[in-house]
GROMACS .gro file of C-alpha atoms in nm:
model
  350
    1MET     CA    1   0.005   0.002   0.003
    2THR     CA    2   0.107   0.336  -0.117
    3ASP     CA    3   0.249   0.625   0.121
    4PHE     CA    4   0.026   0.907   0.029
    5THR     CA    5   0.183   1.238   0.179
    6PRO     CA    6   0.086   1.536  -0.019
    7SER     CA    7   0.235   1.887  -0.013
    8VAL     CA    8  -0.076   2.065  -0.090
    9VAL     CA    9  -0.418   2.024   0.074
   10LEU     CA   10  -0.677   2.290  -0.118
   11TYR     CA   11  -1.027   2.273   0.051
   12THR     CA   12  -1.329   2.413   0.000
   13ALA     CA   13  -1.518   2.634   0.262
   14ASP     CA   14  -1.792   2.406   0.280
   15ALA     CA   15  -1.575   2.087   0.386
   16LEU     CA   16  -1.465   2.205   0.690
   17ASN     CA   17  -1.680   2.016   0.892
   18GLU     CA   18  -1.557   1.808   1.165
   19ARG     CA   19  -1.422   1.563   0.916
   20GLY     CA   20  -1.257   1.818   0.660
   21GLU     CA   21  -1.052   1.947   0.986
   22ALA     CA   22  -0.952   1.630   1.107
   23ILE     CA   23  -0.839   1.580   0.808
   24LEU     CA   24  -0.659   1.923   0.766
   25SER     CA   25  -0.488   1.836   1.099
   26GLN     CA   26  -0.376   1.508   0.999
   27HIS     CA   27  -0.147   1.714   0.710
   28ALA     CA   28  -0.031   2.008   0.899
   29GLN     CA   29   0.335   1.973   0.719
   30ALA     CA   30   0.166   2.055   0.378
   31GLU     CA   31   0.068   2.404   0.208
   32ILE     CA   32  -0.302   2.482   0.309
   33LEU     CA   33  -0.489   2.643   0.030
   34GLN     CA   34  -0.904   2.743  -0.012
   35VAL     CA   35  -1.034   2.740  -0.327
   36THR     CA   36  -1.352   2.777  -0.429
   37GLN     CA   37  -1.466   2.462  -0.619
   38HIS     CA   38  -1.320   2.125  -0.556
   39ASN     CA   39  -1.387   2.045  -0.905
   40ARG     CA   40  -1.232   2.352  -1.046
   41LEU     CA   41  -0.886   2.365  -0.933
   42PRO     CA   42  -0.594   2.630  -1.040
   43ASP     CA   43  -0.302   2.521  -1.232
   44LEU     CA   44  -0.092   2.357  -1.020
   45GLY     CA   45   0.238   2.366  -1.216
   46MET     CA   46   0.276   1.958  -1.157
   47ASN     CA   47   0.276   1.667  -1.415
   48HIS     CA   48   0.000   1.450  -1.418
   49TYR     CA   49   0.160   1.217  -1.171
   50LYS     CA   50   0.314   1.457  -0.927
   51VAL     CA   51  -0.064   1.602  -0.910
   52LYS     CA   52  -0.158   1.260  -0.822
   53SER     CA   53   0.135   1.177  -0.566
   54ASP     CA   54   0.127   1.537  -0.431
   55VAL     CA   55  -0.242   1.720  -0.418
   56LEU     CA   56  -0.518   1.617  -0.176
   57VAL     CA   57  -0.793   1.832  -0.238
   58LEU     CA   58  -1.103   1.835   0.082
   59GLY     CA   59  -1.493   1.892  -0.100
   60LYS     CA   60  -1.823   1.902   0.030
   61LEU     CA   61  -2.063   1.638  -0.275
   62LYS     CA   62  -2.355   1.823  -0.340
   63SER     CA   63  -2.517   1.609  -0.607
   64GLN     CA   64  -2.690   1.289  -0.419
   65GLU     CA   65  -2.777   1.128  -0.724
   66ILE     CA   66  -2.803   0.746  -0.713
   67LYS     CA   67  -2.799   0.602  -1.035
   68TRP     CA   68  -2.925   0.234  -1.201
   69SER     CA   69  -2.642   0.001  -1.286
   70GLY     CA   70  -2.772  -0.381  -1.314
   71ARG     CA   71  -2.403  -0.509  -1.354
   72SER     CA   72  -2.178  -0.539  -1.064
   73SER     CA   73  -2.408  -0.337  -0.847
   74ASP     CA   74  -2.778  -0.268  -0.817
   75TYR     CA   75  -2.703   0.097  -0.815
   76ILE     CA   76  -2.432   0.366  -0.788
   77ALA     CA   77  -2.407   0.549  -0.464
   78PRO     CA   78  -2.299   0.874  -0.441
   79SER     CA   79  -1.905   0.939  -0.414
   80LEU     CA   80  -1.750   0.928  -0.145
   81ALA     CA   81  -1.407   1.051  -0.332
   82ASN     CA   82  -1.315   1.164  -0.711
   83GLY     CA   83  -0.997   1.061  -0.833
   84CYS     CA   84  -0.687   0.818  -0.739
   85PHE     CA   85  -0.330   0.782  -0.665
   86GLY     CA   86  -0.260   0.551  -0.925
   87GLY     CA   87  -0.213   0.651  -1.350
   88CYS     CA   88  -0.354   0.371  -1.524
   89ALA     CA   89  -0.366   0.473  -1.911
   90TYR     CA   90  -0.696   0.383  -1.953
   91CYS     CA   91  -0.917   0.545  -1.644
   92TYR     CA   92  -1.222   0.681  -1.765
   93VAL     CA   93  -1.226   0.928  -1.455
   94ASP     CA   94  -0.917   1.112  -1.586
   95ARG     CA   95  -1.064   1.126  -1.873
   96HIS     CA   96  -1.295   1.386  -1.754
   97LYS     CA   97  -1.048   1.637  -1.515
   98LYS     CA   98  -0.785   1.803  -1.698
   99VAL     CA   99  -0.646   1.790  -1.296
  100ASN     CA  100  -0.745   1.466  -1.114
  101PRO     CA  101  -0.610   1.442  -0.761
  102ILE     CA  102  -0.771   1.254  -0.489
  103THR     CA  103  -1.076   1.452  -0.369
  104LEU     CA  104  -1.223   1.352  -0.062
  105PHE     CA  105  -1.564   1.465   0.008
  106THR     CA  106  -1.605   1.477   0.410
  107ASN     CA  107  -2.018   1.502   0.428
  108VAL     CA  108  -2.048   1.149   0.455
  109GLU     CA  109  -2.324   1.118   0.688
  110GLU     CA  110  -2.533   1.352   0.406
  111ILE     CA  111  -2.424   1.058   0.165
  112MET     CA  112  -2.557   0.746   0.383
  113ALA     CA  113  -2.882   0.979   0.433
  114SER     CA  114  -2.944   0.970   0.088
  115VAL     CA  115  -2.860   0.609  -0.007
  116ASP     CA  116  -3.100   0.494   0.329
  117THR     CA  117  -3.358   0.663   0.188
  118HIS     CA  118  -3.352   0.568  -0.159
  119VAL     CA  119  -3.334   0.175  -0.026
  120GLN     CA  120  -3.616   0.226   0.186
  121SER     CA  121  -3.793   0.345  -0.119
  122LEU     CA  122  -3.719   0.001  -0.290
  123ALA     CA  123  -3.921  -0.310  -0.263
  124TRP     CA  124  -3.840  -0.547   0.021
  125PRO     CA  125  -3.744  -0.872   0.000
  126LYS     CA  126  -3.541  -0.791  -0.261
  127PRO     CA  127  -3.666  -0.925  -0.633
  128CYS     CA  128  -3.278  -1.212  -0.641
  129ASN     CA  129  -3.135  -1.099  -0.922
  130GLN     CA  130  -2.738  -1.161  -1.047
  131THR     CA  131  -2.561  -0.857  -0.815
  132ASP     CA  132  -2.701  -1.010  -0.524
  133PRO     CA  133  -2.952  -1.294  -0.410
  134VAL     CA  134  -3.092  -1.077  -0.109
  135TYR     CA  135  -2.925  -0.759  -0.064
  136TRP     CA  136  -2.964  -0.444  -0.283
  137THR     CA  137  -2.605  -0.319  -0.372
  138TYR     CA  138  -2.423  -0.011  -0.421
  139ASP     CA  139  -2.119   0.051  -0.549
  140ILE     CA  140  -1.917   0.332  -0.358
  141GLY     CA  141  -1.617   0.365  -0.562
  142CYS     CA  142  -1.662   0.415  -0.926
  143ASN     CA  143  -1.491   0.756  -0.943
  144SER     CA  144  -1.186   0.630  -0.660
  145ASP     CA  145  -0.995   0.354  -0.520
  146ILE     CA  146  -1.144   0.281  -0.181
  147SER     CA  147  -0.878   0.092  -0.095
  148VAL     CA  148  -0.651   0.391  -0.043
  149ASP     CA  149  -0.932   0.610   0.037
  150TYR     CA  150  -0.996   0.410   0.369
  151GLY     CA  151  -0.643   0.509   0.461
  152LEU     CA  152  -0.708   0.895   0.419
  153THR     CA  153  -1.017   0.978   0.581
  154ASP     CA  154  -1.235   0.748   0.914
  155GLY     CA  155  -1.506   0.853   0.656
  156ILE     CA  156  -1.494   0.522   0.460
  157ARG     CA  157  -1.472   0.266   0.742
  158GLN     CA  158  -1.787   0.483   0.899
  159VAL     CA  159  -1.981   0.401   0.578
  160PHE     CA  160  -1.841   0.019   0.590
  161GLU     CA  161  -2.012  -0.001   0.922
  162PHE     CA  162  -2.293   0.161   0.746
  163TYR     CA  163  -2.342  -0.121   0.479
  164ARG     CA  164  -2.274  -0.378   0.730
  165ASP     CA  165  -2.522  -0.286   0.993
  166HIS     CA  166  -2.819  -0.172   0.734
  167PRO     CA  167  -3.097  -0.435   0.705
  168ARG     CA  168  -3.148  -0.390   0.336
  169ALA     CA  169  -2.820  -0.294   0.142
  170LYS     CA  170  -2.489  -0.403   0.074
  171ALA     CA  171  -2.148  -0.247  -0.034
  172THR     CA  172  -1.921  -0.306  -0.367
  173PHE     CA  173  -1.610  -0.169  -0.506
  174ALA     CA  174  -1.339  -0.269  -0.776
  175THR     CA  175  -0.966  -0.202  -0.653
  176LYS     CA  176  -0.585  -0.227  -0.773
  177PHE     CA  177  -0.437  -0.169  -0.435
  178VAL     CA  178  -0.397  -0.398  -0.103
  179ASN     CA  179  -0.451  -0.226   0.206
  180PRO     CA  180  -0.408  -0.423   0.481
  181ASP     CA  181  -0.576  -0.210   0.721
  182MET     CA  182  -0.863  -0.299   0.623
  183LEU     CA  183  -0.852  -0.637   0.758
  184ALA     CA  184  -0.875  -0.505   1.105
  185PHE     CA  185  -1.268  -0.436   0.958
  186ASP     CA  186  -1.528  -0.739   1.000
  187PRO     CA  187  -1.797  -0.622   0.726
  188GLN     CA  188  -1.940  -0.964   0.782
  189GLY     CA  189  -1.993  -1.024   0.444
  190LYS     CA  190  -2.152  -0.675   0.348
  191VAL     CA  191  -1.884  -0.536   0.150
  192ARG     CA  192  -1.780  -0.704  -0.120
  193ILE     CA  193  -1.406  -0.636  -0.301
  194ARG     CA  194  -1.355  -0.711  -0.609
  195PHE     CA  195  -0.968  -0.699  -0.716
  196SER     CA  196  -0.914  -0.596  -1.075
  197LEU     CA  197  -0.659  -0.845  -1.258
  198MET     CA  198  -0.498  -0.868  -1.603
  199PRO     CA  199  -0.171  -1.073  -1.712
  200ALA     CA  200   0.105  -0.940  -1.452
  201HIS     CA  201   0.318  -0.784  -1.730
  202VAL     CA  202   0.035  -0.604  -1.935
  203SER     CA  203  -0.030  -0.481  -1.558
  204LYS     CA  204   0.309  -0.336  -1.487
  205LEU     CA  205   0.291  -0.104  -1.846
  206VAL     CA  206  -0.081   0.016  -1.793
  207ASP     CA  207  -0.169   0.009  -1.419
  208VAL     CA  208   0.080   0.315  -1.348
  209ARG     CA  209   0.193   0.295  -0.968
  210THR     CA  210  -0.058   0.048  -0.859
  211ASP     CA  211  -0.006  -0.255  -0.658
  212SER     CA  212   0.112  -0.578  -0.853
  213ILE     CA  213  -0.133  -0.866  -0.958
  214GLU     CA  214   0.099  -1.097  -0.762
  215LYS     CA  215   0.037  -0.889  -0.445
  216ARG     CA  216  -0.354  -0.848  -0.544
  217ILE     CA  217  -0.400  -1.251  -0.609
  218ALA     CA  218  -0.230  -1.290  -0.300
  219ALA     CA  219  -0.438  -1.089  -0.029
  220ILE     CA  220  -0.751  -1.242  -0.204
  221ASN     CA  221  -0.785  -1.541   0.084
  222ASP     CA  222  -0.703  -1.290   0.393
  223PHE     CA  223  -0.965  -1.042   0.249
  224TYR     CA  224  -1.194  -1.339   0.271
  225LYS     CA  225  -1.074  -1.479   0.594
  226ALA     CA  226  -1.131  -1.128   0.730
  227GLY     CA  227  -1.481  -1.106   0.663
  228TYR     CA  228  -1.546  -0.957   0.339
  229GLU     CA  229  -1.715  -1.144   0.016
  230VAL     CA  230  -1.426  -1.110  -0.215
  231HIS     CA  231  -1.463  -1.127  -0.612
  232VAL     CA  232  -1.251  -1.043  -0.950
  233ASN     CA  233  -1.247  -0.803  -1.197
  234PHE     CA  234  -1.147  -0.888  -1.503
  235SER     CA  235  -1.059  -0.546  -1.639
  236PRO     CA  236  -0.992  -0.389  -1.867
  237VAL     CA  237  -0.901  -0.689  -2.107
  238ILE     CA  238  -0.686  -0.594  -2.324
  239VAL     CA  239  -0.594  -0.792  -2.659
  240TYR     CA  240  -0.270  -0.803  -2.786
  241SER     CA  241   0.028  -1.042  -3.012
  242GLY     CA  242   0.346  -1.151  -2.885
  243PRO     CA  243   0.658  -0.966  -2.953
  244ASP     CA  244   0.697  -1.276  -3.205
  245GLY     CA  245   0.365  -1.170  -3.334
  246ASN     CA  246   0.109  -1.428  -3.204
  247PRO     CA  247  -0.185  -1.303  -3.249
  248LYS     CA  248  -0.316  -1.567  -2.934
  249GLN     CA  249  -0.031  -1.399  -2.712
  250TRP     CA  250  -0.319  -1.268  -2.495
  251ARG     CA  251  -0.540  -1.573  -2.474
  252GLU     CA  252  -0.177  -1.753  -2.327
  253ASP     CA  253  -0.122  -1.501  -2.103
  254TYR     CA  254  -0.473  -1.488  -1.929
  255ARG     CA  255  -0.509  -1.870  -1.883
  256GLU     CA  256  -0.167  -1.798  -1.710
  257LEU     CA  257  -0.301  -1.579  -1.514
  258PHE     CA  258  -0.625  -1.812  -1.423
  259ARG     CA  259  -0.393  -2.105  -1.333
  260GLN     CA  260  -0.234  -1.877  -1.081
  261LEU     CA  261  -0.552  -1.762  -0.979
  262ASP     CA  262  -0.682  -2.148  -0.895
  263ALA     CA  263  -0.372  -2.191  -0.757
  264ALA     CA  264  -0.399  -1.953  -0.455
  265LEU     CA  265  -0.703  -1.926  -0.378
  266HIS     CA  266  -0.887  -2.143  -0.098
  267PRO     CA  267  -1.192  -2.372  -0.169
  268ASP     CA  268  -1.379  -2.142   0.059
  269VAL     CA  269  -1.327  -1.869  -0.156
  270LYS     CA  270  -1.346  -2.062  -0.500
  271ALA     CA  271  -1.693  -2.123  -0.375
  272GLN     CA  272  -1.823  -1.746  -0.352
  273MET     CA  273  -1.605  -1.630  -0.621
  274GLN     CA  274  -1.785  -1.427  -0.933
  275CYS     CA  275  -1.618  -1.229  -1.183
  276GLU     CA  276  -1.682  -0.923  -1.433
  277VAL     CA  277  -1.530  -0.878  -1.754
  278ILE     CA  278  -1.486  -0.583  -1.951
  279PHE     CA  279  -1.346  -0.544  -2.262
  280LEU     CA  280  -1.131  -0.229  -2.343
  281THR     CA  281  -1.251   0.116  -2.449
  282HIS     CA  282  -0.972   0.371  -2.496
  283ASN     CA  283  -1.044   0.752  -2.530
  284GLN     CA  284  -0.924   0.983  -2.829
  285GLY     CA  285  -0.789   1.240  -2.617
  286GLN     CA  286  -0.697   1.000  -2.348
  287HIS     CA  287  -0.467   0.861  -2.644
  288GLN     CA  288  -0.299   1.169  -2.712
  289ALA     CA  289  -0.212   1.235  -2.370
  290ASN     CA  290  -0.082   0.945  -2.269
  291LEU     CA  291   0.165   0.949  -2.604
  292ALA     CA  292   0.311   1.221  -2.372
  293ILE     CA  293   0.306   1.038  -2.057
  294ASN     CA  294   0.328   0.700  -2.109
  295PRO     CA  295   0.374   0.639  -2.493
  296LYS     CA  296   0.471   0.243  -2.431
  297ALA     CA  297   0.106   0.208  -2.325
  298GLU     CA  298  -0.056   0.319  -2.603
  299GLU     CA  299   0.103   0.038  -2.829
  300LEU     CA  300  -0.109  -0.210  -2.665
  301LEU     CA  301  -0.422   0.023  -2.607
  302TRP     CA  302  -0.426   0.221  -2.942
  303VAL     CA  303  -0.465  -0.044  -3.230
  304PRO     CA  304  -0.700   0.095  -3.487
  305GLU     CA  305  -0.708  -0.237  -3.706
  306LEU     CA  306  -0.884  -0.415  -3.430
  307GLN     CA  307  -1.102  -0.101  -3.320
  308GLU     CA  308  -1.418   0.089  -3.411
  309ASN     CA  309  -1.510   0.455  -3.330
  310LYS     CA  310  -1.791   0.498  -3.039
  311VAL     CA  311  -1.911   0.848  -2.920
  312SER     CA  312  -1.976   0.773  -2.561
  313GLN     CA  313  -2.281   0.888  -2.384
  314PHE     CA  314  -2.117   1.226  -2.293
  315GLY     CA  315  -2.019   1.295  -2.561
  316GLY     CA  316  -1.648   1.170  -2.603
  317TRP     CA  317  -1.456   1.010  -2.874
  318ASN     CA  318  -1.421   0.656  -2.829
  319ILE     CA  319  -1.303   0.364  -2.955
  320ARG     CA  320  -1.310  -0.009  -2.887
  321TYR     CA  321  -1.297  -0.359  -3.042
  322ALA     CA  322  -1.487  -0.420  -3.353
  323HIS     CA  323  -1.781  -0.559  -3.270
  324GLN     CA  324  -1.765  -0.908  -3.489
  325LEU     CA  325  -1.447  -0.906  -3.343
  326LYS     CA  326  -1.555  -0.875  -3.009
  327SER     CA  327  -1.822  -1.113  -2.979
  328LYS     CA  328  -1.523  -1.422  -3.110
  329MET     CA  329  -1.323  -1.239  -2.808
  330VAL     CA  330  -1.559  -1.268  -2.545
  331SER     CA  331  -1.666  -1.620  -2.682
  332VAL     CA  332  -1.344  -1.728  -2.646
  333PHE     CA  333  -1.277  -1.573  -2.317
  334GLU     CA  334  -1.594  -1.728  -2.191
  335GLN     CA  335  -1.456  -2.071  -2.286
  336MET     CA  336  -1.118  -2.018  -2.097
  337VAL     CA  337  -1.261  -1.945  -1.773
  338ARG     CA  338  -1.466  -2.269  -1.832
  339GLU     CA  339  -1.176  -2.465  -1.895
  340GLU     CA  340  -0.936  -2.321  -1.650
  341ILE     CA  341  -1.136  -2.173  -1.352
  342PRO     CA  342  -1.484  -2.370  -1.398
  343TRP     CA  343  -1.554  -2.229  -1.006
  344CYS     CA  344  -1.540  -1.890  -1.082
  345GLY     CA  345  -1.865  -1.780  -1.205
  346ILE     CA  346  -1.903  -1.450  -1.502
  347ARG     CA  347  -2.158  -1.226  -1.342
  348TYR     CA  348  -2.151  -1.022  -1.680
  349ILE     CA  349  -1.916  -0.974  -2.006
  350PHE     CA  350  -1.869  -0.714  -2.277
   0.00000   0.00000   0.00000
């Protein structure tokens, strides 16, 4: 787990509740500056990675919107944070913000009250679906990495307690980090952590400044034993050839990853395991930015001969694998899962 020690802390006046003040006091060594808006930051004169390493922002989340998902969760909860220490080359959060340090929202109680009001309005007992057979599930980490955020504010533990104790709701989030401090909390199966996995040599190139794949796999048994429901997230699946031009190299590497997973996991963990699979979608603006900061990653991410254009729901110019090719890739991936890790159900794949 990385040691995040910001040299600059920016805050909005409305973020300085008791929690905000406590976070500021933890970073007394930093330069502390007030800003007008947490999502419109001044030019800090730092490069992409320096901002993520050296800047922390405290804000108040004003929008309490809860969105339907239906994939890894029933709903997407209001964000507890935005941004991440990592600098993954394909990160969709980075696409939408020119400057994207970690921003912590300090009005946690308001956010949880919104979730409670929402879940109380839903049918109960919940109709069984692929997200969970019993509880309404809320993704709490779509715009940040909760494993990192857990070490920056006690608000995340409070959120874990909220879901652990709630009779109808359950939390879920994907992560690329291993935070051992989280093992001291027992969520009693009411927090689902999804470790994101891909072949290790690819992760080293595109999952910039995250924990290694080996470390993530090694943590799965420990988190299950601590009381978490633990699933995996094969995302994004990147299709590539080998150095010798072998077009099936990505398949061979995923088979090896599945075998590592099969060898590492305890039978009890396998019995509750599910996965989700998302093939790569990339962004033209991000591609241009990466050419300056991570050009080697773009050799894997930007492969026009395999990809087609797609305009996102936000108007961004994205590319994804060509439709007919992708349908074959999906079938291949499903077959490999059945052959190598048949104990792992696929929640969804696209």
